[in-house]
């Protein structure tokens, strides 16, 4: 999955920690820049979902699915809810690509997602509340689904087809 010339990846992991949330991660410079989205992504462009910037994760974590043991940070079940590649859409006023690192520093990330569930244009916009408070928003395009709830309609793992309850139960007692 790694190597020069390939497209960068994105992953969304449902995480049944103390509070359920969805971790939205984008590969940037060999690591996964990460946001915790309490309500999860919405394909309705009217929904601005709070996304809390968290610590970057190693690229290998993108395919982690299972249970983080009790007592460890983030204890609880993790499900790979969506996984795919993305394209950086940010351009300067001359049409030249703005590197992802600079987009992050500027507080405006715009990407096209090529996932199983999430597709089309998405924006992450830093708020004035704090450095860590961003909003995740679906752009209006052919992949927008106003009034629909993709989390309810497509709850299962794209890796294993399991639900978060099945993942949590699979390792209980063993
Ligand atoms: Mn998490």
Short mmCIF file of N, CA and C and ligand atoms in Angstrom, two decimals:
data_model
loop_
_atom_site.label_atom_id
_atom_site.label_comp_id
_atom_site.label_asym_id
_atom_site.label_seq_id
_atom_site.Cartn_x
_atom_site.Cartn_y
_atom_site.Cartn_z
N UNK A 1 0.83 -1.20 0.00
CA UNK A 1 0.00 0.00 0.00
C UNK A 1 0.86 1.25 0.00
N UNK A 2 2.13 1.10 0.35
CA UNK A 2 2.99 2.28 0.34
C UNK A 2 3.88 2.29 -0.89
N UNK A 3 4.48 3.43 -1.17
CA UNK A 3 5.36 3.52 -2.32
C UNK A 3 5.19 4.86 -3.01
N UNK A 4 6.21 5.28 -3.73
CA UNK A 4 6.13 6.57 -4.39
C UNK A 4 5.13 6.55 -5.54
N UNK A 5 4.50 7.67 -5.77
CA UNK A 5 3.63 7.79 -6.92
C UNK A 5 2.21 7.35 -6.70
N UNK A 6 1.94 6.64 -5.62
CA UNK A 6 0.55 6.22 -5.40
C UNK A 6 -0.23 7.39 -4.80
N UNK A 7 -1.56 7.28 -4.87
CA UNK A 7 -2.41 8.33 -4.31
C UNK A 7 -2.41 8.25 -2.79
N UNK A 8 -2.50 9.39 -2.10
CA UNK A 8 -2.59 9.35 -0.64
C UNK A 8 -3.92 8.76 -0.21
N UNK A 9 -3.95 8.18 0.97
CA UNK A 9 -5.16 7.52 1.44
C UNK A 9 -5.91 8.37 2.46
N UNK A 10 -7.19 8.05 2.60
CA UNK A 10 -7.97 8.55 3.73
C UNK A 10 -8.64 7.36 4.38
N UNK A 11 -8.95 7.50 5.65
CA UNK A 11 -9.69 6.45 6.34
C UNK A 11 -10.62 7.12 7.36
N UNK A 12 -11.76 6.49 7.56
CA UNK A 12 -12.67 6.89 8.64
C UNK A 12 -12.87 5.67 9.52
N UNK A 13 -12.52 5.79 10.80
CA UNK A 13 -12.67 4.68 11.73
C UNK A 13 -13.72 5.02 12.78
N UNK A 14 -14.75 4.19 12.85
CA UNK A 14 -15.71 4.33 13.94
C UNK A 14 -15.04 3.83 15.21
N UNK A 15 -15.16 4.56 16.30
CA UNK A 15 -14.41 4.25 17.50
C UNK A 15 -15.33 4.36 18.71
N UNK A 16 -15.67 3.19 19.24
CA UNK A 16 -16.56 3.13 20.40
C UNK A 16 -15.74 3.27 21.67
N UNK A 17 -15.14 4.43 21.85
CA UNK A 17 -14.39 4.74 23.08
C UNK A 17 -15.40 5.20 24.14
N UNK A 18 -14.90 5.84 25.16
CA UNK A 18 -15.79 6.29 26.23
C UNK A 18 -16.99 7.04 25.64
N UNK A 19 -16.69 7.85 24.61
CA UNK A 19 -17.76 8.42 23.81
C UNK A 19 -17.56 7.99 22.37
N UNK A 20 -18.63 7.48 21.74
CA UNK A 20 -18.54 7.07 20.34
C UNK A 20 -18.18 8.27 19.46
N UNK A 21 -17.25 8.06 18.54
CA UNK A 21 -16.91 9.10 17.56
C UNK A 21 -16.36 8.42 16.32
N UNK A 22 -16.10 9.22 15.31
CA UNK A 22 -15.50 8.73 14.08
C UNK A 22 -14.18 9.47 13.87
N UNK A 23 -13.10 8.73 13.67
CA UNK A 23 -11.80 9.35 13.41
C UNK A 23 -11.60 9.48 11.91
N UNK A 24 -11.48 10.72 11.48
CA UNK A 24 -11.29 11.03 10.06
C UNK A 24 -9.81 11.31 9.85
N UNK A 25 -9.15 10.54 8.98
CA UNK A 25 -7.70 10.65 8.83
C UNK A 25 -7.31 10.80 7.36
N UNK A 26 -6.38 11.70 7.12
CA UNK A 26 -5.84 11.94 5.77
C UNK A 26 -4.34 11.72 5.80
N UNK A 27 -3.83 10.96 4.84
CA UNK A 27 -2.38 10.78 4.74
C UNK A 27 -1.73 12.08 4.25
N UNK A 28 -0.81 12.59 5.05
CA UNK A 28 -0.04 13.78 4.68
C UNK A 28 1.41 13.52 5.06
N UNK A 29 2.31 13.59 4.11
CA UNK A 29 3.74 13.41 4.36
C UNK A 29 4.03 12.13 5.15
N UNK A 30 3.36 11.06 4.80
CA UNK A 30 3.66 9.75 5.38
C UNK A 30 3.03 9.43 6.72
N UNK A 31 2.20 10.35 7.24
CA UNK A 31 1.48 10.07 8.48
C UNK A 31 -0.01 10.35 8.25
N UNK A 32 -0.83 9.97 9.22
CA UNK A 32 -2.27 10.20 9.11
C UNK A 32 -2.66 11.39 9.98
N UNK A 33 -2.91 12.53 9.34
CA UNK A 33 -3.45 13.68 10.07
C UNK A 33 -4.87 13.31 10.49
N UNK A 34 -5.23 13.60 11.74
CA UNK A 34 -6.45 13.00 12.30
C UNK A 34 -7.34 14.01 13.00
N UNK A 35 -8.63 13.80 12.81
CA UNK A 35 -9.66 14.58 13.50
C UNK A 35 -10.66 13.60 14.11
N UNK A 36 -11.09 13.87 15.33
CA UNK A 36 -12.17 13.10 15.95
C UNK A 36 -13.48 13.84 15.70
N UNK A 37 -14.41 13.14 15.05
CA UNK A 37 -15.69 13.76 14.66
C UNK A 37 -16.79 13.12 15.50
N UNK A 38 -17.27 13.80 16.56
CA UNK A 38 -18.22 13.17 17.48
C UNK A 38 -19.48 12.64 16.79
N UNK A 39 -20.03 13.41 15.84
CA UNK A 39 -21.27 12.98 15.17
C UNK A 39 -21.00 12.23 13.87
N UNK A 40 -19.74 12.13 13.48
CA UNK A 40 -19.40 11.43 12.23
C UNK A 40 -19.66 12.30 11.01
N UNK A 41 -19.14 11.86 9.85
CA UNK A 41 -19.33 12.64 8.63
C UNK A 41 -20.78 12.60 8.18
N UNK A 42 -21.22 13.67 7.53
CA UNK A 42 -22.56 13.71 6.94
C UNK A 42 -22.43 14.03 5.46
N UNK A 43 -23.21 13.32 4.64
CA UNK A 43 -23.22 13.60 3.19
C UNK A 43 -24.22 14.71 2.86
N UNK A 44 -24.82 15.31 3.89
CA UNK A 44 -25.72 16.45 3.71
C UNK A 44 -24.90 17.73 3.83
N UNK A 45 -24.76 18.51 2.74
CA UNK A 45 -23.91 19.71 2.79
C UNK A 45 -24.35 20.77 3.80
N UNK A 46 -25.58 20.65 4.30
CA UNK A 46 -26.04 21.62 5.31
C UNK A 46 -25.45 21.32 6.69
N UNK A 47 -24.93 20.12 6.86
CA UNK A 47 -24.42 19.71 8.17
C UNK A 47 -22.94 20.05 8.31
N UNK A 48 -22.62 20.86 9.29
CA UNK A 48 -21.22 21.17 9.60
C UNK A 48 -20.86 20.37 10.84
N UNK A 49 -20.04 19.36 10.67
CA UNK A 49 -19.73 18.45 11.76
C UNK A 49 -18.44 18.85 12.46
N UNK A 50 -18.55 19.08 13.77
CA UNK A 50 -17.36 19.42 14.56
C UNK A 50 -16.32 18.32 14.41
N UNK A 51 -15.07 18.73 14.16
CA UNK A 51 -13.96 17.79 13.98
C UNK A 51 -12.79 18.30 14.81
N UNK A 52 -12.45 17.54 15.85
CA UNK A 52 -11.40 17.97 16.77
C UNK A 52 -10.06 17.41 16.31
N UNK A 53 -9.13 18.29 15.98
CA UNK A 53 -7.81 17.85 15.53
C UNK A 53 -7.13 17.08 16.67
N UNK A 54 -6.66 15.86 16.35
CA UNK A 54 -6.00 15.03 17.35
C UNK A 54 -4.59 14.70 16.88
N UNK A 55 -3.93 13.79 17.59
CA UNK A 55 -2.55 13.46 17.23
C UNK A 55 -2.50 12.69 15.91
N UNK A 56 -1.49 12.98 15.07
CA UNK A 56 -1.31 12.17 13.86
C UNK A 56 -1.05 10.70 14.24
N UNK A 57 -1.48 9.80 13.36
CA UNK A 57 -1.25 8.37 13.56
C UNK A 57 -0.34 7.84 12.46
N UNK A 58 0.34 6.73 12.75
CA UNK A 58 1.17 6.07 11.75
C UNK A 58 0.30 5.55 10.62
N UNK A 59 0.85 5.50 9.44
CA UNK A 59 0.08 5.13 8.24
C UNK A 59 -0.51 3.73 8.37
N UNK A 60 0.20 2.83 9.04
CA UNK A 60 -0.28 1.45 9.19
C UNK A 60 -1.57 1.35 9.99
N UNK A 61 -1.85 2.40 10.78
CA UNK A 61 -3.05 2.36 11.62
C UNK A 61 -4.33 2.41 10.78
N UNK A 62 -4.20 2.82 9.52
CA UNK A 62 -5.38 2.97 8.66
C UNK A 62 -6.20 1.69 8.58
N UNK A 63 -5.54 0.54 8.64
CA UNK A 63 -6.27 -0.72 8.52
C UNK A 63 -6.44 -1.42 9.86
N UNK A 64 -6.25 -0.67 10.95
CA UNK A 64 -6.50 -1.29 12.26
C UNK A 64 -7.99 -1.39 12.52
N UNK A 65 -8.42 -2.60 12.84
CA UNK A 65 -9.79 -2.85 13.25
C UNK A 65 -9.73 -3.89 14.36
N UNK A 66 -10.44 -3.65 15.43
CA UNK A 66 -10.41 -4.57 16.55
C UNK A 66 -10.75 -3.82 17.82
N UNK A 67 -10.22 -4.31 18.92
CA UNK A 67 -10.56 -3.72 20.22
C UNK A 67 -9.30 -3.24 20.91
N UNK A 68 -9.29 -1.97 21.28
CA UNK A 68 -8.21 -1.44 22.12
C UNK A 68 -8.52 -1.85 23.56
N UNK A 69 -7.60 -2.56 24.22
CA UNK A 69 -7.91 -3.16 25.52
C UNK A 69 -8.24 -2.12 26.59
N UNK A 70 -9.03 -2.55 27.58
CA UNK A 70 -9.34 -1.67 28.71
C UNK A 70 -8.05 -1.19 29.38
N UNK A 71 -8.05 0.05 29.79
CA UNK A 71 -6.87 0.61 30.44
C UNK A 71 -5.95 1.34 29.48
N UNK A 72 -6.02 0.99 28.18
CA UNK A 72 -5.20 1.71 27.20
C UNK A 72 -5.95 2.93 26.70
N UNK A 73 -5.19 3.89 26.18
CA UNK A 73 -5.80 5.11 25.66
C UNK A 73 -6.75 4.76 24.51
N UNK A 74 -7.97 5.28 24.57
CA UNK A 74 -8.94 5.01 23.51
C UNK A 74 -9.56 3.63 23.59
N UNK A 75 -9.54 3.02 24.77
CA UNK A 75 -10.08 1.67 24.93
C UNK A 75 -11.47 1.56 24.33
N UNK A 76 -11.69 0.47 23.56
CA UNK A 76 -12.98 0.25 22.93
C UNK A 76 -12.80 -0.27 21.51
N UNK A 77 -13.92 -0.58 20.86
CA UNK A 77 -13.88 -1.18 19.53
C UNK A 77 -13.61 -0.13 18.45
N UNK A 78 -12.86 -0.56 17.42
CA UNK A 78 -12.54 0.29 16.26
C UNK A 78 -12.96 -0.46 15.00
N UNK A 79 -13.71 0.23 14.14
CA UNK A 79 -14.21 -0.35 12.89
C UNK A 79 -13.75 0.53 11.72
N UNK A 80 -13.21 -0.11 10.68
CA UNK A 80 -12.80 0.68 9.50
C UNK A 80 -14.07 0.96 8.68
N UNK A 81 -14.59 2.16 8.88
CA UNK A 81 -15.90 2.52 8.31
C UNK A 81 -15.79 2.90 6.83
N UNK A 82 -14.69 3.54 6.46
CA UNK A 82 -14.44 3.81 5.04
C UNK A 82 -12.94 3.94 4.83
N UNK A 83 -12.51 3.58 3.63
CA UNK A 83 -11.08 3.59 3.31
C UNK A 83 -10.95 3.80 1.81
N UNK A 84 -10.07 4.69 1.42
CA UNK A 84 -9.88 4.94 0.00
C UNK A 84 -8.74 5.92 -0.21
N UNK A 85 -8.76 6.55 -1.36
CA UNK A 85 -7.73 7.55 -1.65
C UNK A 85 -8.38 8.92 -1.73
N UNK A 86 -7.54 9.94 -1.74
CA UNK A 86 -8.08 11.30 -1.91
C UNK A 86 -7.18 12.11 -2.82
N UNK A 87 -7.76 13.22 -3.29
CA UNK A 87 -7.02 14.16 -4.12
C UNK A 87 -7.13 15.54 -3.47
N UNK A 88 -6.02 16.21 -3.33
CA UNK A 88 -6.00 17.58 -2.79
C UNK A 88 -6.57 18.54 -3.82
N UNK A 89 -7.60 19.29 -3.42
CA UNK A 89 -8.25 20.21 -4.37
C UNK A 89 -7.77 21.66 -4.23
N UNK A 90 -7.00 21.95 -3.18
CA UNK A 90 -6.61 23.36 -2.95
C UNK A 90 -5.68 23.85 -4.06
N UNK A 91 -6.00 25.03 -4.58
CA UNK A 91 -5.19 25.68 -5.61
C UNK A 91 -5.02 27.14 -5.25
N UNK A 92 -3.88 27.72 -5.61
CA UNK A 92 -3.72 29.15 -5.38
C UNK A 92 -4.38 29.92 -6.52
N UNK A 93 -4.28 31.26 -6.50
CA UNK A 93 -5.04 32.03 -7.50
C UNK A 93 -4.45 31.91 -8.91
N UNK A 94 -3.33 31.26 -9.02
CA UNK A 94 -2.80 30.95 -10.35
C UNK A 94 -3.09 29.51 -10.76
N UNK A 95 -3.85 28.82 -9.92
CA UNK A 95 -4.22 27.45 -10.26
C UNK A 95 -3.19 26.41 -9.89
N UNK A 96 -2.17 26.82 -9.13
CA UNK A 96 -1.14 25.86 -8.73
C UNK A 96 -1.54 25.15 -7.44
N UNK A 97 -1.20 23.86 -7.32
CA UNK A 97 -1.59 23.13 -6.10
C UNK A 97 -0.98 23.75 -4.84
N UNK A 98 -1.77 23.83 -3.80
CA UNK A 98 -1.30 24.23 -2.48
C UNK A 98 -1.01 22.95 -1.72
N UNK A 99 0.23 22.73 -1.27
CA UNK A 99 0.54 21.47 -0.57
C UNK A 99 -0.37 21.26 0.64
N UNK A 100 -0.63 20.01 0.95
CA UNK A 100 -1.51 19.69 2.08
C UNK A 100 -1.00 20.30 3.39
N UNK A 101 0.33 20.28 3.58
CA UNK A 101 0.87 20.83 4.83
C UNK A 101 0.50 22.30 4.98
N UNK A 102 0.61 23.03 3.87
CA UNK A 102 0.26 24.46 3.93
C UNK A 102 -1.25 24.64 4.12
N UNK A 103 -2.02 23.80 3.45
CA UNK A 103 -3.48 23.86 3.62
C UNK A 103 -3.86 23.66 5.09
N UNK A 104 -3.18 22.72 5.75
CA UNK A 104 -3.42 22.48 7.17
C UNK A 104 -3.06 23.71 7.99
N UNK A 105 -1.92 24.30 7.70
CA UNK A 105 -1.48 25.50 8.44
C UNK A 105 -2.45 26.65 8.23
N UNK A 106 -3.00 26.74 7.01
CA UNK A 106 -3.95 27.82 6.70
C UNK A 106 -5.33 27.55 7.29
N UNK A 107 -5.57 26.30 7.71
CA UNK A 107 -6.87 25.97 8.29
C UNK A 107 -7.96 25.74 7.26
N UNK A 108 -7.58 25.40 6.04
CA UNK A 108 -8.57 25.08 5.02
C UNK A 108 -8.06 23.94 4.15
N UNK A 109 -8.69 22.78 4.35
CA UNK A 109 -8.36 21.57 3.59
C UNK A 109 -9.55 21.27 2.70
N UNK A 110 -9.30 21.10 1.40
CA UNK A 110 -10.35 20.71 0.46
C UNK A 110 -9.87 19.51 -0.32
N UNK A 111 -10.63 18.42 -0.25
CA UNK A 111 -10.21 17.18 -0.88
C UNK A 111 -11.37 16.53 -1.63
N UNK A 112 -11.02 15.75 -2.63
CA UNK A 112 -11.98 14.86 -3.26
C UNK A 112 -11.70 13.46 -2.74
N UNK A 113 -12.74 12.81 -2.20
CA UNK A 113 -12.58 11.48 -1.62
C UNK A 113 -13.03 10.41 -2.60
N UNK A 114 -12.24 9.34 -2.64
CA UNK A 114 -12.59 8.18 -3.46
C UNK A 114 -12.70 6.97 -2.54
N UNK A 115 -13.78 6.95 -1.76
CA UNK A 115 -14.00 5.86 -0.82
C UNK A 115 -15.13 4.97 -1.29
N UNK A 116 -15.46 3.99 -0.44
CA UNK A 116 -16.61 3.13 -0.74
C UNK A 116 -17.91 3.83 -0.38
N UNK A 117 -17.84 4.69 0.66
CA UNK A 117 -19.05 5.36 1.14
C UNK A 117 -19.00 6.87 0.91
N UNK A 118 -17.83 7.45 1.10
CA UNK A 118 -17.67 8.90 0.97
C UNK A 118 -16.99 9.20 -0.36
N UNK A 119 -17.63 10.08 -1.14
CA UNK A 119 -17.08 10.44 -2.44
C UNK A 119 -17.30 11.92 -2.69
N UNK A 120 -16.60 12.43 -3.68
CA UNK A 120 -16.78 13.83 -4.06
C UNK A 120 -16.02 14.78 -3.15
N UNK A 121 -16.41 16.04 -3.19
CA UNK A 121 -15.69 17.08 -2.49
C UNK A 121 -16.07 17.21 -1.02
N UNK A 122 -15.05 17.40 -0.19
CA UNK A 122 -15.23 17.61 1.24
C UNK A 122 -14.29 18.72 1.70
N UNK A 123 -14.70 19.47 2.71
CA UNK A 123 -13.86 20.52 3.25
C UNK A 123 -13.69 20.33 4.75
N UNK A 124 -12.50 20.65 5.22
CA UNK A 124 -12.22 20.76 6.66
C UNK A 124 -11.78 22.20 6.89
N UNK A 125 -12.52 22.89 7.74
CA UNK A 125 -12.30 24.32 7.94
C UNK A 125 -12.04 24.59 9.42
N UNK A 126 -10.90 25.16 9.73
CA UNK A 126 -10.59 25.50 11.13
C UNK A 126 -11.49 26.65 11.57
N UNK A 127 -12.00 26.54 12.80
CA UNK A 127 -12.87 27.60 13.32
C UNK A 127 -12.03 28.61 14.11
N UNK A 128 -12.68 29.69 14.51
CA UNK A 128 -12.00 30.70 15.32
C UNK A 128 -12.06 30.34 16.80
N UNK A 129 -12.77 29.26 17.11
CA UNK A 129 -12.91 28.85 18.52
C UNK A 129 -11.56 28.45 19.09
N UNK A 130 -10.83 27.59 18.36
CA UNK A 130 -9.51 27.16 18.82
C UNK A 130 -8.76 26.53 17.66
N UNK A 131 -7.47 26.33 17.83
CA UNK A 131 -6.63 25.71 16.81
C UNK A 131 -7.11 24.30 16.48
N UNK A 132 -7.73 23.65 17.48
CA UNK A 132 -8.09 22.25 17.29
C UNK A 132 -9.53 22.04 16.82
N UNK A 133 -10.31 23.09 16.83
CA UNK A 133 -11.72 22.95 16.43
C UNK A 133 -11.89 23.25 14.94
N UNK A 134 -12.25 22.22 14.21
CA UNK A 134 -12.49 22.34 12.77
C UNK A 134 -13.92 21.88 12.50
N UNK A 135 -14.38 22.16 11.26
CA UNK A 135 -15.68 21.67 10.81
C UNK A 135 -15.47 20.83 9.56
N UNK A 136 -16.14 19.69 9.51
CA UNK A 136 -16.10 18.80 8.35
C UNK A 136 -17.41 18.96 7.59
N UNK A 137 -17.30 19.32 6.31
CA UNK A 137 -18.51 19.63 5.53
C UNK A 137 -18.44 18.99 4.15
N UNK A 138 -19.55 18.39 3.75
CA UNK A 138 -19.66 17.87 2.37
C UNK A 138 -19.89 19.03 1.42
N UNK A 139 -19.14 19.06 0.31
CA UNK A 139 -19.38 20.06 -0.72
C UNK A 139 -20.62 19.67 -1.53
N UNK A 140 -21.28 20.69 -2.09
CA UNK A 140 -22.45 20.42 -2.93
C UNK A 140 -21.97 19.90 -4.28
N UNK A 141 -22.21 18.63 -4.53
CA UNK A 141 -21.87 18.04 -5.83
C UNK A 141 -22.75 16.82 -6.03
N UNK A 142 -22.46 16.06 -7.06
CA UNK A 142 -23.32 14.92 -7.40
C UNK A 142 -23.34 13.84 -6.33
N UNK A 143 -22.37 13.88 -5.40
CA UNK A 143 -22.30 12.87 -4.34
C UNK A 143 -22.95 13.34 -3.04
N UNK A 144 -23.44 14.57 -3.00
CA UNK A 144 -24.15 15.07 -1.82
C UNK A 144 -25.49 14.34 -1.70
N UNK A 145 -25.89 14.05 -0.44
CA UNK A 145 -27.14 13.34 -0.20
C UNK A 145 -27.92 14.05 0.90
N UNK A 146 -28.55 15.19 0.54
CA UNK A 146 -29.29 15.94 1.55
C UNK A 146 -30.38 15.09 2.20
N UNK A 147 -30.49 15.19 3.51
CA UNK A 147 -31.56 14.50 4.23
C UNK A 147 -31.29 13.04 4.50
N UNK A 148 -30.16 12.52 4.03
CA UNK A 148 -29.84 11.11 4.27
C UNK A 148 -28.80 11.01 5.37
N UNK A 149 -28.76 9.81 5.98
CA UNK A 149 -27.78 9.57 7.05
C UNK A 149 -26.92 8.36 6.66
N UNK A 150 -25.76 8.64 6.11
CA UNK A 150 -24.89 7.57 5.61
C UNK A 150 -24.40 6.67 6.75
N UNK A 151 -24.33 7.22 7.97
CA UNK A 151 -23.86 6.42 9.10
C UNK A 151 -24.88 5.32 9.43
N UNK A 152 -26.16 5.65 9.31
CA UNK A 152 -27.23 4.68 9.58
C UNK A 152 -27.38 3.72 8.41
N UNK A 153 -27.30 4.26 7.19
CA UNK A 153 -27.53 3.44 6.00
C UNK A 153 -26.38 2.47 5.72
N UNK A 154 -25.17 2.89 6.05
CA UNK A 154 -23.97 2.08 5.74
C UNK A 154 -23.10 1.92 6.99
N UNK A 155 -23.55 1.14 7.97
CA UNK A 155 -22.83 1.08 9.24
C UNK A 155 -21.64 0.11 9.26
N UNK A 156 -21.54 -0.78 8.29
CA UNK A 156 -20.60 -1.90 8.44
C UNK A 156 -19.19 -1.59 7.99
N UNK A 157 -18.25 -2.38 8.50
CA UNK A 157 -16.84 -2.26 8.14
C UNK A 157 -16.63 -2.52 6.65
N UNK A 158 -15.81 -1.68 6.01
CA UNK A 158 -15.47 -1.94 4.60
C UNK A 158 -14.38 -3.01 4.50
N UNK A 159 -13.77 -3.37 5.61
CA UNK A 159 -12.75 -4.42 5.59
C UNK A 159 -13.36 -5.80 5.83
N UNK A 160 -14.28 -5.88 6.79
CA UNK A 160 -14.75 -7.19 7.25
C UNK A 160 -16.27 -7.38 7.14
N UNK A 161 -17.01 -6.32 6.85
CA UNK A 161 -18.46 -6.43 6.80
C UNK A 161 -19.12 -6.51 8.17
N UNK A 162 -18.31 -6.36 9.24
CA UNK A 162 -18.85 -6.48 10.59
C UNK A 162 -19.44 -5.15 11.09
N UNK A 163 -20.31 -5.27 12.08
CA UNK A 163 -20.79 -4.08 12.79
C UNK A 163 -19.86 -3.83 13.99
N UNK A 164 -20.01 -2.64 14.58
CA UNK A 164 -19.17 -2.31 15.74
C UNK A 164 -19.49 -3.25 16.92
N UNK A 165 -20.76 -3.69 17.00
CA UNK A 165 -21.12 -4.63 18.08
C UNK A 165 -20.44 -5.97 17.86
N UNK A 166 -20.38 -6.42 16.61
CA UNK A 166 -19.73 -7.70 16.31
C UNK A 166 -18.22 -7.63 16.60
N UNK A 167 -17.62 -6.50 16.28
CA UNK A 167 -16.18 -6.35 16.56
C UNK A 167 -15.94 -6.36 18.07
N UNK A 168 -16.80 -5.66 18.81
CA UNK A 168 -16.64 -5.60 20.26
C UNK A 168 -16.84 -6.99 20.87
N UNK A 169 -17.81 -7.73 20.34
CA UNK A 169 -18.14 -9.05 20.91
C UNK A 169 -17.08 -10.09 20.56
N UNK A 170 -16.44 -9.94 19.40
CA UNK A 170 -15.52 -10.96 18.90
C UNK A 170 -14.35 -11.19 19.85
N UNK A 171 -13.95 -10.14 20.55
CA UNK A 171 -12.75 -10.29 21.38
C UNK A 171 -13.07 -10.34 22.86
N UNK A 172 -14.35 -10.25 23.20
CA UNK A 172 -14.70 -10.31 24.62
C UNK A 172 -14.35 -11.68 25.19
N UNK A 173 -13.65 -11.67 26.29
CA UNK A 173 -13.29 -12.91 26.95
C UNK A 173 -12.14 -13.63 26.28
N UNK A 174 -11.61 -13.07 25.25
CA UNK A 174 -10.50 -13.75 24.62
C UNK A 174 -9.65 -12.76 23.90
MN1 LIG B 1 -10.62 7.83 18.31
#
